[in-house]
Short mmCIF file of C-alpha atoms in Angstrom, two decimals:
data_model
loop_
_atom_site.label_atom_id
_atom_site.label_comp_id
_atom_site.label_asym_id
_atom_site.label_seq_id
_atom_site.Cartn_x
_atom_site.Cartn_y
_atom_site.Cartn_z
CA UNK A 272 72.46 8.44 -8.88
CA UNK A 273 73.90 11.02 -6.56
CA UNK A 274 77.18 10.20 -4.91
CA UNK A 275 78.30 11.09 -1.43
CA UNK A 276 81.29 12.96 -2.79
CA UNK A 277 79.21 16.13 -3.06
CA UNK A 278 81.11 19.26 -2.08
CA UNK A 279 80.76 19.48 1.69
CA UNK A 280 82.17 22.99 1.73
CA UNK A 281 79.44 24.32 -0.55
CA UNK A 282 76.72 22.71 1.54
CA UNK A 283 78.26 24.15 4.70
CA UNK A 284 78.20 27.60 3.15
CA UNK A 285 74.49 27.21 2.45
CA UNK A 286 73.79 26.25 6.05
CA UNK A 287 76.05 29.01 7.40
CA UNK A 288 73.08 31.42 7.32
CA UNK A 289 71.32 29.45 10.05
CA UNK A 290 71.46 31.17 13.45
CA UNK A 291 73.37 29.48 16.25
CA UNK A 292 72.59 30.62 19.78
CA UNK A 293 73.87 30.36 23.35
CA UNK A 294 77.51 31.36 22.99
CA UNK A 295 79.33 31.56 26.36
CA UNK A 296 80.53 35.01 27.42
CA UNK A 297 83.74 35.96 29.21
CA UNK A 298 84.80 39.13 30.92
CA UNK A 299 88.34 39.06 29.49
CA UNK A 300 89.10 39.76 25.85
CA UNK A 301 91.45 36.79 25.70
CA UNK A 302 88.83 34.42 27.06
CA UNK A 303 86.26 35.71 24.58
CA UNK A 304 88.63 35.23 21.63
CA UNK A 305 89.37 31.65 22.71
CA UNK A 306 85.68 30.95 23.10
CA UNK A 307 84.87 32.41 19.67
CA UNK A 308 87.62 30.32 18.09
CA UNK A 309 86.34 27.17 19.76
CA UNK A 310 82.74 28.00 18.85
CA UNK A 311 83.75 28.62 15.25
CA UNK A 312 85.37 25.18 15.02
CA UNK A 313 82.37 23.62 16.71
CA UNK A 314 79.96 25.36 14.34
CA UNK A 315 81.97 24.28 11.30
CA UNK A 316 81.85 20.68 12.48
CA UNK A 317 78.11 20.90 13.00
CA UNK A 318 77.61 22.33 9.51
CA UNK A 319 79.82 19.69 7.91
CA UNK A 320 77.82 16.95 9.63
CA UNK A 321 74.59 18.51 8.40
CA UNK A 322 75.94 18.82 4.85
CA UNK A 323 77.22 15.24 4.84
CA UNK A 324 73.92 14.01 6.19
CA UNK A 325 72.05 15.79 3.41
CA UNK A 326 74.19 14.07 0.78
CA UNK A 327 73.79 10.62 2.35
CA UNK A 328 70.08 10.89 3.19
CA UNK A 329 69.32 12.22 -0.29
CA UNK A 330 71.06 9.23 -1.85
CA UNK A 331 69.97 6.46 0.52
CA UNK A 332 67.05 7.69 2.59
CA UNK A 333 66.82 7.42 6.36
CA UNK A 334 66.80 3.64 6.49
CA UNK A 335 69.71 3.15 4.11
CA UNK A 336 71.92 5.84 5.63
CA UNK A 337 74.55 4.89 8.20
CA UNK A 338 75.86 7.16 10.94
CA UNK A 339 79.41 5.91 10.32
CA UNK A 340 79.20 6.99 6.68
CA UNK A 341 77.85 10.44 7.56
CA UNK A 342 80.54 11.01 10.19
CA UNK A 343 83.32 9.85 7.84
CA UNK A 344 82.09 12.09 5.02
CA UNK A 345 81.96 15.05 7.42
CA UNK A 346 85.43 14.30 8.79
CA UNK A 347 83.97 14.06 12.29
CA UNK A 348 83.41 11.29 14.81
CA UNK A 349 80.09 9.75 15.75
CA UNK A 350 80.23 11.23 19.22
CA UNK A 351 80.02 14.74 17.78
CA UNK A 352 77.11 13.76 15.55
CA UNK A 353 75.13 12.50 18.53
CA UNK A 354 76.15 15.51 20.62
CA UNK A 355 74.74 17.95 18.03
CA UNK A 356 71.76 15.98 16.72
CA UNK A 357 71.02 13.27 19.31
CA UNK A 358 69.98 10.57 16.82
CA UNK A 359 70.01 9.65 13.16
CA UNK A 360 66.25 10.20 12.98
CA UNK A 361 66.53 13.68 14.45
CA UNK A 362 69.38 14.53 12.10
CA UNK A 363 67.21 13.45 9.16
CA UNK A 364 64.44 15.75 10.41
CA UNK A 365 66.85 18.69 10.69
CA UNK A 366 68.07 18.08 7.13
CA UNK A 367 64.48 17.94 5.88
CA UNK A 368 63.73 21.23 7.62
CA UNK A 369 66.89 22.78 6.18
CA UNK A 370 66.11 21.95 2.56
CA UNK A 371 62.63 23.42 2.91
CA UNK A 372 64.10 26.55 4.46
CA UNK A 373 66.48 26.83 1.53
CA UNK A 374 63.54 26.74 -0.88
CA UNK A 375 61.92 29.48 1.19
CA UNK A 376 65.03 31.61 0.73
CA UNK A 377 64.57 31.58 -3.05
CA UNK A 378 61.01 32.87 -2.63
CA UNK A 379 61.95 35.92 -0.56
CA UNK A 380 61.72 38.24 -3.56
CA UNK A 381 57.98 37.56 -3.41
CA UNK A 382 57.23 36.64 0.21
CA UNK A 383 59.23 39.56 1.64
CA UNK A 384 58.20 42.12 -0.98
CA UNK A 385 56.96 45.37 0.62
CA UNK A 386 54.06 45.50 -1.82
CA UNK A 387 52.37 43.13 -4.25
CA UNK A 388 54.36 43.10 -7.52
CA UNK A 389 53.02 43.03 -11.07
CA UNK A 390 50.86 39.91 -11.09
CA UNK A 391 51.75 38.42 -14.46
CA UNK A 392 55.46 39.18 -14.10
CA UNK A 393 55.53 37.68 -10.62
CA UNK A 394 54.10 34.37 -11.87
CA UNK A 395 56.85 34.14 -14.48
CA UNK A 396 59.51 35.13 -11.95
CA UNK A 397 58.33 32.51 -9.48
CA UNK A 398 58.37 29.73 -12.07
CA UNK A 399 61.89 30.82 -13.09
CA UNK A 400 63.00 30.87 -9.44
CA UNK A 401 61.71 27.33 -8.88
CA UNK A 402 63.37 25.97 -12.01
CA UNK A 403 66.67 27.55 -10.99
CA UNK A 404 66.41 26.27 -7.42
CA UNK A 405 65.41 22.73 -8.35
CA UNK A 406 68.13 22.45 -10.98
CA UNK A 407 70.78 23.53 -8.45
CA UNK A 408 69.39 21.58 -5.49
CA UNK A 409 68.89 17.93 -6.48
CA UNK A 410 69.13 16.91 -2.84
CA UNK A 411 65.98 18.92 -2.09
CA UNK A 412 64.14 16.95 -4.78
CA UNK A 413 65.36 13.62 -3.46
CA UNK A 414 64.66 14.48 0.20
CA UNK A 415 61.06 15.36 -0.66
CA UNK A 416 60.70 12.17 -2.69
CA UNK A 417 62.01 10.10 0.23
CA UNK A 418 59.71 11.87 2.68
CA UNK A 419 56.69 11.08 0.53
CA UNK A 420 57.69 7.41 0.61
CA UNK A 421 57.74 7.72 4.41
CA UNK A 422 54.20 9.13 4.39
CA UNK A 423 55.40 12.56 5.60
CA UNK A 424 55.82 11.26 9.15
CA UNK A 425 59.10 13.13 9.73
CA UNK A 426 57.60 16.22 8.10
CA UNK A 427 54.84 16.03 10.73
CA UNK A 428 57.25 15.24 13.57
CA UNK A 429 59.30 18.35 12.76
CA UNK A 430 56.17 20.53 12.69
CA UNK A 431 56.70 21.56 9.07
CA UNK A 432 53.02 21.86 8.21
CA UNK A 433 53.32 25.63 7.94
CA UNK A 434 56.68 25.76 6.16
CA UNK A 435 55.05 26.77 2.85
CA UNK A 436 52.65 29.28 4.42
CA UNK A 437 54.62 32.41 3.38
CA UNK A 438 54.52 31.59 -0.32
CA UNK A 439 50.92 30.37 -0.10
CA UNK A 440 49.95 33.70 1.43
CA UNK A 441 51.96 35.65 -1.16
CA UNK A 442 50.34 33.83 -4.07
CA UNK A 443 46.86 34.29 -2.62
CA UNK A 444 47.54 38.01 -2.39
CA UNK A 445 49.01 38.02 -5.87
CA UNK A 446 46.00 36.31 -7.44
CA UNK A 447 43.61 38.55 -5.49
CA UNK A 448 45.44 41.64 -6.71
CA UNK A 449 45.33 40.35 -10.28
CA UNK A 450 41.59 39.75 -10.03
CA UNK A 451 41.03 43.20 -8.60
CA UNK A 452 42.81 44.90 -11.49
CA UNK A 453 41.21 42.64 -14.09
CA UNK A 454 44.53 41.06 -15.12
CA UNK A 455 43.34 37.69 -13.78
CA UNK A 456 39.86 36.27 -14.23
CA UNK A 457 37.42 36.42 -11.32
CA UNK A 458 37.08 32.61 -11.18
CA UNK A 459 40.80 32.00 -10.72
CA UNK A 460 41.34 29.60 -7.80
CA UNK A 461 44.44 30.31 -5.71
CA UNK A 462 44.66 26.71 -4.50
CA UNK A 463 44.71 25.34 -8.04
CA UNK A 464 47.38 27.88 -8.99
CA UNK A 465 49.50 26.72 -6.04
CA UNK A 466 49.15 23.01 -6.77
CA UNK A 467 49.82 23.46 -10.49
CA UNK A 468 52.85 25.62 -9.76
CA UNK A 469 54.32 23.18 -7.26
CA UNK A 470 53.53 20.07 -9.29
CA UNK A 471 54.65 21.28 -12.71
CA UNK A 472 57.99 22.51 -11.42
CA UNK A 473 58.86 19.77 -8.90
CA UNK A 474 57.61 16.81 -10.94
CA UNK A 475 59.70 17.82 -13.92
CA UNK A 476 62.87 17.39 -11.86
CA UNK A 477 61.72 14.39 -9.83
CA UNK A 478 61.00 12.45 -13.06
CA UNK A 479 63.70 13.96 -15.26
CA UNK A 480 65.73 10.76 -15.74
CA UNK A 481 62.92 8.45 -16.82
CA UNK A 482 61.20 11.20 -18.79
CA UNK A 483 64.43 11.91 -20.67
CA UNK A 484 64.44 8.26 -21.79
CA UNK A 485 60.77 8.40 -22.75
CA UNK A 486 61.23 11.61 -24.76
CA UNK A 487 64.51 10.46 -26.27
CA UNK A 488 66.49 13.57 -25.32
CA UNK A 489 68.27 15.06 -22.32
CA UNK A 490 65.66 17.15 -20.50
CA UNK A 491 68.33 18.44 -18.12
CA UNK A 492 70.01 20.27 -21.01
CA UNK A 493 69.79 24.05 -20.98
CA UNK A 494 67.40 24.54 -23.89
CA UNK A 495 65.03 21.83 -22.63
CA UNK A 496 64.85 23.55 -19.24
CA UNK A 497 64.11 26.90 -20.86
CA UNK A 498 61.36 25.38 -23.00
CA UNK A 499 59.73 23.65 -20.05
CA UNK A 500 59.96 26.75 -17.87
CA UNK A 501 58.27 28.79 -20.59
CA UNK A 502 55.55 26.15 -21.03
CA UNK A 503 54.73 26.04 -17.30
CA UNK A 504 54.53 29.85 -17.18
CA UNK A 505 52.21 29.93 -20.18
CA UNK A 506 50.06 27.17 -18.68
CA UNK A 507 49.54 29.14 -15.47
CA UNK A 508 48.90 32.45 -17.23
CA UNK A 509 46.47 30.77 -19.65
CA UNK A 510 44.45 29.59 -16.65
CA UNK A 511 44.68 32.91 -14.82
CA UNK A 512 43.97 35.45 -17.58
CA UNK A 513 40.44 36.23 -18.78
CA UNK A 514 39.22 34.33 -21.84
CA UNK A 515 39.79 36.18 -25.09
CA UNK A 516 42.90 38.06 -23.82
#
């Protein structure tokens, strides 16, 4: 079970990359410096609230989370939470959006690549990137699990239907390039590759505690992670490569 004593500073650093707009402007240098100082404090408070909310929502879900607990963990008061996020439900939606954006950041080596990389290598790199991300971001795993219990209604309310479009497009291009060069078989289905990739990486971490008991060993241990990562990569490449290769 996660605890709400997660490092707020580290979460805030992750969210620091998010843009924050509409800073007031002043004609005097002194006024601008005061405004920047105030804005910096305000932004830090906002980020701490967001980080605290991620820890609490990941542990307890939307219904179990309490605004008082989030505010106390962030070292802020409830008034500031409502000023920045309006409601607990909206704050939950912002956290959900943030964890998905963080996953997207780990895919930039593929989604932002200027040209399609080596197809087989890219599959292995993507599996490795997912394993690394999911191991280091247990709150992402738990937020997605909670949202599935909620029937994805907050996912829909936040308009996140296209949040995975960049990686979906990149993988379609990757598989198409592999087919064109003969590295991947002509019948390879991009949708099946996507679903297998997502399921085999995410489900390993979402079920890691019960599966560790079933298998009688700690699947979160380093060697177990390496073995599973290798197996998922081989599974995908076995499907993708022509028979007999």
